[in-house]
Amino acid sequence: MLRLSWNTFTDRWPLFLGAILTVCLGVALVQSSLLILVSAATAGGEVVEAVTLLGLTLGISVFLAVFIVSSTFAFTVAQRQRDLALLRLVGGGRGQVRRLLLSEALLLGVLGTAFGVPLGLLVMRVQTWLLRELGFVPSAFTPRWQDWILSVSAGIGLGVAIAGVLAASRRAAKVRPLEALRETGAAARVMSGARWFFGVLFLAGALAMTSVSAFAPPEGAIALSINTALAAAVALTALSPLVVPAAGRLAGLVLRGPLGRLAEANLRDGVRRSASTAAPLIVLVALLVAQAGTLATIGKGAEIEQRADIRGDLVVTTTGPSDLDVPGVVAVSPQTRVPVSVVTYGDDDTDTDTEQGYAAAIDPAAYAATHVRVPEQGSLADLTGPTIAVADGFQPVGSTVTARIGDSELDLRVVAVLPATLGGGADFLLPREIVPAPVLAATPTESIVRVAPGAGASALAGRGEVTTVDDWIAATSADRQDTSTGIMTVIMGLSGLYALIAVVNAVVIAAADRRREFAVARVTGLTRAQVVRAAVLESGAVTGIGLVLGGLAATTTLIGISAAAGRIAGQSVLVVPWALITVVVLGAFAVVGATSAWTALSATRPSPVSLTGAAE
């Protein structure tokens, strides 16, 4: 079987090249993300945020590798229905057909892994550079090579290749030879029982997660938003063949003339081809729009929440001691953001968890005078001496934690549990008197100041950097948006590029077996330019399908995260990333259109007479 698989590969290498490419890029992306994640996890507290981001990146990378490789292999098998039917006609059994396809998957997996491992080293350098430039890891951070990654990469490459062809090989082996040759009956049926099952299952899961995320805390809502987008994308990809005929009819209404009718006929006739081409585009749009919309909505909700919480007029930023108690000032609430490491213990006094984060060193009475929100449990009035206020869900009131602040290690009693917040502010509150003086002196302090009616910023001239609360909140929101952009770039940067390459790859595979079809169209009277334009029009309709379904998948995420953010912020919050959507829409039409034109030009280069009677 391996020899027959190799002969098939050498004979139809343009069709298999796309499958090798998807395996190669999938292995490289997963390998790179895993190596950097392991190196960051062992680097200590400096890269805690990077570990979280790399965990998300690795999860999305694995999903994309499995999804894209599976859909690509299924598409290549579907493109070869006639070859497999001929094999059945000359005596090949169902088991032999399945073994042939699995042998091909094994061969392509080996080749993809062989190229993917060295490519992964290049991807790792790019990904590390990206993390350094965005400030998520220190400039000296360097991921280390691990010998065991070779086994993991081989498992990923071979595993996703074989898994990707299993379902397709089972379907191909069940098709009756004459039906496959005629492309009628079961051979032409795209919406199989498996498509219906997984489509409905994942769609129900996406809707359920959308409903749950509306009542989840911010961290849970963000995690659910990622899974919602993935589930919705898988569901709509499985159900996309239902949309292709409707898109064909719409194309026939919009695109008048023979080329429009030809594009409509091709869409209706090539439902599987159109659905397979749209699949990676659905996932790309769903992930990009969902993640951008989630981060933007969370950021806007945090800004609304912050404006409702702070009761002040000015913010004064100082380093070291500074006296702001001057005429005209009603209240001053200093807040110093210091890094902390908080350790919690189980019932048997064993270390159970270590939380790296930031604490705001405050004066409780002054803080209460300039902030509206109050703890869910306990009281800030008890925040004196060796005490701490923690985020919701961390530890209950009355428990004890150990906090490392600078070089000091303190046992602190939890006296208050803070409400859930979107702001991404301090994870803990500490009384200023327990924070070591050198830490306070070396860290900028932002003081919320309330002034008497008629007083202004002039009373605080020379005592620090003075700005209005509105400007300070706007600047904080802009910094938060920059951080969100960096997070988006890390999570979706290379993964989005992989999905985009998969889109191009799907278009190329779709055109690989259409040379005879294009030749027949030219023989019937169409010019080469008209055939190319018809192919581009058809690809435009397929692109529209991918964009619409991807947008619907992203919508499920935005609905859930908007409800969660609105519940916490106290008012409706939804930010739709229109700028990104515009770029994605224009880019998708440009990339798919250009690729379709190039492949159609290549397929129509030979004389049509030489192809009309040729075997496919």
CSV table of N, CA and C in Angstrom, one decimal, residues 81-98 170-178 180-181:
chain,number,residue,atom,x,y,z
A,81,GLN,N,-12.8,11.2,-5.7
A,81,GLN,CA,-13.9,10.1,-5.7
A,81,GLN,C,-13.8,9.2,-7.0
A,82,ARG,N,-13.4,9.8,-8.1
A,82,ARG,CA,-13.4,9.0,-9.3
A,82,ARG,C,-12.2,8.0,-9.3
A,83,ASP,N,-11.1,8.5,-8.7
A,83,ASP,CA,-9.9,7.6,-8.6
A,83,ASP,C,-10.3,6.4,-7.7
A,84,LEU,N,-10.9,6.7,-6.6
A,84,LEU,CA,-11.3,5.6,-5.7
A,84,LEU,C,-12.3,4.7,-6.3
A,85,ALA,N,-13.2,5.3,-7.0
A,85,ALA,CA,-14.3,4.4,-7.7
A,85,ALA,C,-13.6,3.5,-8.7
A,86,LEU,N,-12.7,4.0,-9.4
A,86,LEU,CA,-12.0,3.1,-10.4
A,86,LEU,C,-11.3,1.9,-9.7
A,87,LEU,N,-10.7,2.2,-8.5
A,87,LEU,CA,-10.0,1.2,-7.7
A,87,LEU,C,-11.0,0.2,-7.2
A,88,ARG,N,-12.3,0.6,-6.9
A,88,ARG,CA,-13.3,-0.3,-6.5
A,88,ARG,C,-13.8,-1.2,-7.7
A,89,LEU,N,-13.8,-0.5,-8.9
A,89,LEU,CA,-14.3,-1.2,-10.1
A,89,LEU,C,-13.3,-2.4,-10.5
A,90,VAL,N,-12.0,-2.2,-10.3
A,90,VAL,CA,-11.1,-3.2,-10.7
A,90,VAL,C,-10.8,-4.2,-9.6
A,91,GLY,N,-11.7,-4.2,-8.6
A,91,GLY,CA,-11.6,-5.3,-7.6
A,91,GLY,C,-11.2,-4.9,-6.2
A,92,GLY,N,-10.9,-3.6,-6.0
A,92,GLY,CA,-10.4,-3.2,-4.7
A,92,GLY,C,-11.6,-3.2,-3.7
A,93,GLY,N,-11.4,-3.8,-2.5
A,93,GLY,CA,-12.4,-3.8,-1.5
A,93,GLY,C,-12.4,-2.6,-0.6
A,94,ARG,N,-13.4,-2.5,0.2
A,94,ARG,CA,-13.5,-1.3,1.1
A,94,ARG,C,-12.3,-1.2,2.0
A,95,GLY,N,-11.9,-2.3,2.5
A,95,GLY,CA,-10.8,-2.3,3.4
A,95,GLY,C,-9.5,-1.8,2.8
A,96,GLN,N,-9.3,-2.2,1.5
A,96,GLN,CA,-8.1,-1.8,0.8
A,96,GLN,C,-8.2,-0.3,0.5
A,97,VAL,N,-9.4,0.2,0.2
A,97,VAL,CA,-9.5,1.7,-0.1
A,97,VAL,C,-9.1,2.4,1.2
A,98,ARG,N,-9.6,2.0,2.4
A,98,ARG,CA,-9.3,2.6,3.6
A,98,ARG,C,-7.8,2.5,3.9
A,170,ARG,N,-13.6,6.3,5.6
A,170,ARG,CA,-14.8,5.5,5.9
A,170,ARG,C,-15.9,5.8,4.9
A,171,ARG,N,-16.1,7.2,4.6
A,171,ARG,CA,-17.1,7.6,3.7
A,171,ARG,C,-16.7,7.1,2.3
A,172,ALA,N,-15.5,7.3,1.9
A,172,ALA,CA,-15.0,6.9,0.6
A,172,ALA,C,-15.2,5.4,0.3
A,173,ALA,N,-14.9,4.6,1.3
A,173,ALA,CA,-15.0,3.2,1.2
A,173,ALA,C,-16.4,2.7,1.0
A,174,LYS,N,-17.4,3.5,1.5
A,174,LYS,CA,-18.8,3.1,1.5
A,174,LYS,C,-19.5,3.5,0.2
A,175,VAL,N,-18.9,4.3,-0.6
A,175,VAL,CA,-19.5,4.8,-1.8
A,175,VAL,C,-19.5,3.7,-2.9
A,176,ARG,N,-20.6,3.4,-3.5
A,176,ARG,CA,-20.7,2.4,-4.6
A,176,ARG,C,-19.9,3.0,-5.8
A,177,PRO,N,-19.1,2.1,-6.5
A,177,PRO,CA,-18.3,2.6,-7.6
A,177,PRO,C,-19.1,3.4,-8.7
A,178,LEU,N,-20.2,2.8,-9.1
A,178,LEU,CA,-20.9,3.5,-10.2
A,178,LEU,C,-21.5,4.8,-9.7
A,180,ALA,N,-20.2,6.8,-7.5
A,180,ALA,CA,-19.1,7.8,-7.5
A,180,ALA,C,-18.7,8.2,-8.9
A,181,LEU,N,-18.7,7.3,-9.9
A,181,LEU,CA,-18.4,7.7,-11.2
A,181,LEU,C,-19.4,8.6,-11.8
